[in-house]
Structure formats: structure tokens, C-alpha cells
Short mmCIF file of C-alpha atoms in Angstrom, two decimals:
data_model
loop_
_atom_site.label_atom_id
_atom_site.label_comp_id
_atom_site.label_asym_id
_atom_site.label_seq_id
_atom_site.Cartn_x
_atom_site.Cartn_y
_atom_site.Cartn_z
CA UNK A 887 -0.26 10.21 -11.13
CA UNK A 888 0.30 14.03 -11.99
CA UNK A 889 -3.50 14.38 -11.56
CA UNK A 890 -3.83 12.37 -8.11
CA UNK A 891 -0.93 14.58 -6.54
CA UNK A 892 -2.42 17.73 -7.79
CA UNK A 893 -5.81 17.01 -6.58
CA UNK A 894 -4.24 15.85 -2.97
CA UNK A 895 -2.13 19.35 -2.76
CA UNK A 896 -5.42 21.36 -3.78
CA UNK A 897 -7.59 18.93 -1.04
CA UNK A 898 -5.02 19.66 1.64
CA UNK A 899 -4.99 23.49 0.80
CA UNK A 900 -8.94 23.71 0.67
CA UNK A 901 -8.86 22.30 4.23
CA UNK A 902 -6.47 24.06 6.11
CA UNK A 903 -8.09 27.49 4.53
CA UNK A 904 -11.62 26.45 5.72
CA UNK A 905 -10.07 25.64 9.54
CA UNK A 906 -10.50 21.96 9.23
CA UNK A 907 -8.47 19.49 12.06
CA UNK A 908 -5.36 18.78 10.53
CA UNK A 909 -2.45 16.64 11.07
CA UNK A 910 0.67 15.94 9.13
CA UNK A 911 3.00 13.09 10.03
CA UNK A 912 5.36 10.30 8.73
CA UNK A 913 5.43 6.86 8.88
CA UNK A 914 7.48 3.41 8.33
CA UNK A 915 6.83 -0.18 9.31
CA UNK A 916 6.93 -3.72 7.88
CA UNK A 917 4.76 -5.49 5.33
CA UNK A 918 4.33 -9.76 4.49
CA UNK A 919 3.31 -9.90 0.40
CA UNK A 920 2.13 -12.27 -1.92
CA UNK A 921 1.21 -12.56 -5.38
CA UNK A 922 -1.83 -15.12 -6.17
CA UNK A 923 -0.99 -16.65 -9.41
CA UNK A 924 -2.89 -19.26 -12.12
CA UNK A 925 -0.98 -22.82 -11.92
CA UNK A 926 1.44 -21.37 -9.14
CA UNK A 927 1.54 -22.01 -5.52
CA UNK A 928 2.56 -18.78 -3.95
CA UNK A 929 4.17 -17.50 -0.62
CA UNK A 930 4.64 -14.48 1.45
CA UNK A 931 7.87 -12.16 1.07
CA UNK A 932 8.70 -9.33 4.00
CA UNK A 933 8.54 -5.90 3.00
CA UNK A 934 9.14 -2.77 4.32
CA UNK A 935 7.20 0.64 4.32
CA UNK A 936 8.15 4.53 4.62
CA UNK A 937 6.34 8.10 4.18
CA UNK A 938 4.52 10.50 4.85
CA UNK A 939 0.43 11.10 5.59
CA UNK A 940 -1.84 13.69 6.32
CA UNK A 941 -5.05 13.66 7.99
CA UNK A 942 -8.29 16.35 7.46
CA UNK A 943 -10.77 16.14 9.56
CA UNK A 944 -11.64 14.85 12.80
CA UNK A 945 -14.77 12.31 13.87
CA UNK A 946 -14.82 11.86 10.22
CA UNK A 947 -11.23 12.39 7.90
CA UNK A 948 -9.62 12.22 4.77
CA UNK A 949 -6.17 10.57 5.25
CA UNK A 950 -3.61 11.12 1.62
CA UNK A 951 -0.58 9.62 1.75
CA UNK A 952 2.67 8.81 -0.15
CA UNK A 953 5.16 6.17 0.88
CA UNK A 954 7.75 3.84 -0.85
CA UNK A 955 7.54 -0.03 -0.21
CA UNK A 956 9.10 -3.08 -1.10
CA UNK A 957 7.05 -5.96 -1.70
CA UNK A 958 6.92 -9.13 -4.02
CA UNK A 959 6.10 -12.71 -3.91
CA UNK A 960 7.42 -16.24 -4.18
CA UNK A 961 6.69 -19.10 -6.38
CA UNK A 962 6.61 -22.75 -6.88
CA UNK A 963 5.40 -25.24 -9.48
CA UNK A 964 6.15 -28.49 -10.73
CA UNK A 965 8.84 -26.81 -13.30
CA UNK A 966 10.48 -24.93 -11.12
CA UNK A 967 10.37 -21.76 -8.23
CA UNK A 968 10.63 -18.17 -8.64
CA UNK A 969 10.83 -14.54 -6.55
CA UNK A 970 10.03 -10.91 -7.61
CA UNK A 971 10.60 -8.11 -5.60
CA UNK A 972 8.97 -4.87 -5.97
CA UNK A 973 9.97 -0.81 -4.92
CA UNK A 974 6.57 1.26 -5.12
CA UNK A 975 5.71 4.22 -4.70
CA UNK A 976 1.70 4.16 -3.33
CA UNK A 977 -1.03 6.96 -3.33
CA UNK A 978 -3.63 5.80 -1.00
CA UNK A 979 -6.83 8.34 -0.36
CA UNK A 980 -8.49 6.90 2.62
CA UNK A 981 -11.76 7.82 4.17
CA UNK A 982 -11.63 7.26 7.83
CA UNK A 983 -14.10 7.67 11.11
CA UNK A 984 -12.68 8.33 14.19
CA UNK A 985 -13.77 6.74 17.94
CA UNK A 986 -12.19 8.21 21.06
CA UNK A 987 -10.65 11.11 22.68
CA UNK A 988 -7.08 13.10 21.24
CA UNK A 989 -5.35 11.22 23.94
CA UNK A 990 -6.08 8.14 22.82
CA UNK A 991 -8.23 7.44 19.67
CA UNK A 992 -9.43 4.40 17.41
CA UNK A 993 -10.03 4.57 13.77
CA UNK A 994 -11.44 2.61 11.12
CA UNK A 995 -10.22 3.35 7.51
CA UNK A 996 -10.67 2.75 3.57
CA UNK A 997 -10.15 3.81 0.35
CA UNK A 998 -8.34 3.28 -3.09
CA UNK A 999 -4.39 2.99 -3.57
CA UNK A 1000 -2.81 4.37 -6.91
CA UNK A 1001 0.59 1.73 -7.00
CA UNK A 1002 3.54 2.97 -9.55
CA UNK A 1003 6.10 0.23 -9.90
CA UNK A 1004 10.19 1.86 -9.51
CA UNK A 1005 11.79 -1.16 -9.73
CA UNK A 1006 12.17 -4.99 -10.13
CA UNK A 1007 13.97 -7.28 -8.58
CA UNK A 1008 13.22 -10.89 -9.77
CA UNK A 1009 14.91 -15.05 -10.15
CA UNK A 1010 13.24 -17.94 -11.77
CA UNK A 1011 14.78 -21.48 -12.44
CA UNK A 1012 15.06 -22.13 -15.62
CA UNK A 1013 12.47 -24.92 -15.78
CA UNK A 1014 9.98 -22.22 -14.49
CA UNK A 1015 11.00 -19.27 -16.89
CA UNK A 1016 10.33 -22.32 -19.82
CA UNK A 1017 6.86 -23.24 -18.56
CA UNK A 1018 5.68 -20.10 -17.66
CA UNK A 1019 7.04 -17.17 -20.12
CA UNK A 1020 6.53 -13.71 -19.77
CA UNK A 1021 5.46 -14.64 -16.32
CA UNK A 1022 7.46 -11.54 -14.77
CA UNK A 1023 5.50 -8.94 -17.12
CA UNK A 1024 4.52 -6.60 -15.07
CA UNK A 1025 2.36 -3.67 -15.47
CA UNK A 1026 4.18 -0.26 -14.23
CA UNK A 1027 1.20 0.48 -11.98
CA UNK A 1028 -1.69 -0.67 -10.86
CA UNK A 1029 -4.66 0.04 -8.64
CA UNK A 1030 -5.92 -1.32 -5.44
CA UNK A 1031 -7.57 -0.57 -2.17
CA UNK A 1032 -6.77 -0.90 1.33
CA UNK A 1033 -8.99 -1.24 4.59
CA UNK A 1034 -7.58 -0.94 8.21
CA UNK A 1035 -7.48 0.32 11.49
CA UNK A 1036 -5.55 2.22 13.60
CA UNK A 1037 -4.69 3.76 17.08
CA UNK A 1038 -3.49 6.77 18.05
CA UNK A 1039 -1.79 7.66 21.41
CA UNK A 1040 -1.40 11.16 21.49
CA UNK A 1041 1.11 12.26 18.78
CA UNK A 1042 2.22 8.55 17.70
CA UNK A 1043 0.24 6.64 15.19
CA UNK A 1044 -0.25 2.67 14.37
CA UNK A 1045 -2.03 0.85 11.53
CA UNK A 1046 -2.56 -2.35 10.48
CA UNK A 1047 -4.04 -2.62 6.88
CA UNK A 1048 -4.93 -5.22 4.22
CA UNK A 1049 -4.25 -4.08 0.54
CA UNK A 1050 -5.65 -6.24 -1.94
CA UNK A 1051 -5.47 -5.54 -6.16
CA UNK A 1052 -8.24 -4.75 -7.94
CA UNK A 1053 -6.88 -5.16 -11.58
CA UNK A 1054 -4.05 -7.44 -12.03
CA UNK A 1055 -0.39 -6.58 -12.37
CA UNK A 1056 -0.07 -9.42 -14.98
CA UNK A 1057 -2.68 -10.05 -16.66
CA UNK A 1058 -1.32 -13.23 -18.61
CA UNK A 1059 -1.24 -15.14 -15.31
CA UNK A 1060 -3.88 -13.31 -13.43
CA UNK A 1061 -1.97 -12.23 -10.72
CA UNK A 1062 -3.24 -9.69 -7.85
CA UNK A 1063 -0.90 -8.57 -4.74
CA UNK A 1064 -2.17 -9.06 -1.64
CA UNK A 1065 -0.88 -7.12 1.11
CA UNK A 1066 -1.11 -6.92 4.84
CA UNK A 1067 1.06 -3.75 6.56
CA UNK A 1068 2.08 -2.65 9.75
CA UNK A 1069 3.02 0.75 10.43
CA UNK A 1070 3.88 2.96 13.08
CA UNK A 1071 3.39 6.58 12.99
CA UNK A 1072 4.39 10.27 14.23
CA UNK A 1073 2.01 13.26 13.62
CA UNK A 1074 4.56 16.42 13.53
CA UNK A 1075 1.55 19.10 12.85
#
């Protein structure tokens, strides 16, 4: 993680030096998560989002950015029902093109998502923690990518992104994190 942030500070410096378009701004909004599971049925928990993002660049841009969320996912099975919660920290690095004018602008975006785990938050019965154990070992990160668009009106900001898992957060039980997040926006810079 030391690596990713030190790359994004040197990226961000190396832009602004050469004169490239840039905008710094923060961001919050809600998120609806699930974990896909072997032998489970899953469902979606709300989830919340907050940070900060900068964007380099204009028709095309690189978009870093570092936020906190809370996610999770519910569970049912024929022994019982379950819920973990999740507070992240995330390191997206998206790759984004631009379509319209600085008034009002559409953008399409992608790119990988570095996920650190802060804390857990989890209940199973105890017919569910006998069938399925070690079912709440979770790696402390994992990786991911997102894909999205957004709208910008001027200085305020929108998105609307899917983030799905590309290795799993337990392996044992193969699950993935699925992810779909709205947020709303403010560039300050």
C-alpha cells in the first residue's frame, strides 16, 4: 500500500509540474454490497462511502483516489444465517475519457482498486458457524476493479460504479464482493 500511495503522490506531482488539467475534490455517497458465496444464498447490505479524488487530465484523465467504506454481506443456508460488515480503506487508479463541455461533462471510467480491510463487524447462528467454519476468514486486503460513469455540473461531481473482486477475500468459500456505489462529488481545485 506504501508503494501505491507513493507512486499516486509522485503521479500527481509529475502532472501539475508539466501544466496538466487538474482537479482535486472530495466525495461521499451510499453503496448496496454483497458477498457471492459456495453453498450460501447471499443478500445485499447498505454501505456508505467518503474521500477524497483527484483528477489529471482532461478529454482523457487519470482519476486516484482514497476513501473509507463500509460494506459487507448477508447470508442464509439451510443451517443457519449470517452478516459481516466491513470498514475499508480503497485505492482505486482509474483511467477515464471525458465527453462534454466544463459546464457540464460526461465521463466514462475504469481501473483497478487496492481494498485494505480496518475492521470487522460480523454474527452467525450457531448452526451456520458449525456447518460452515472459518467461514468469516477474511483476507486483510484484496484487489478489485471498478467501471463507471459519471457527470459533472460545473464544480459538483456524481458517479455511479460497479466494483467487482478479482481474487477472493476468502478463499475457503470462494467468496468475491460485489459492489455497486453512488457518490456525489465537489471539486475544490
Amino acid at each position: 500500500m506504501k508503494k501505491i500511495l507513493l507512486s499516486t503522490a509522485f503521479l500527481v506531482t509529475v502532472c501539475i509540474s508539466a501544466k496538466a488539467q487538474f482537479s482535486l475534490g472530495i466525495k461521499g455517497g451510499v453503496n448496496f454490497s454483497s458477498i457471492s458465496a459456495n453453498d450460501v444464498s447471499s443478500s445485499t447490505v447498505t454501505g456508505y462511502q467518503a474521500g477524497a479524488f483527484a483528477r489529471i487530465g482532461k478529454s482523457w484523465y487519470l482519476q486516484p483516489e482514497l476513501y473509507v467504506n463500509g460494506t459487507g454481506g448477508q447470508f442464509s443456508s439451510a443451517s443457519g444465517t449470517g452478516k459481516v460488515t466491513f470498514t475499508n480503506i480503497n485505492f482505486p487508479l482509474l483511467l477515464g475519457k471525458s465527453f462534454g463541455t466544463t459546464d457540464l461533462n460526461f465521463r466514462l471510467l475504469a481501473g483497478p482498486v487496492l481494498v485494505g480491510v480496518m475492521s470487522k463487524n460480523e454474527s452467525f447462528s450457531d448452526g451456520f458457524n458449525a456447518t460452515f467454519k472459518d467461514f468469516s476468514f477474511y483476507k486483510p486486503h484484496n484487489y478489485g476493479y471498478q467501471v463507471g460513469a459519471g457527470v459533472d455540473f460545473g464544480s459538483i461531481t456524481a458517479d455511479l460504479r460497479y466494483q467487482g473482486g478479482i481474487d477472493k477475500i476468502n478463499p475457503k468459500y470462494g467468496q468475491v464482493q460485489n459492489i455497486w456505489a453512488l457518490s456525489i462529488g465537489y471539486k475544490i481545485l
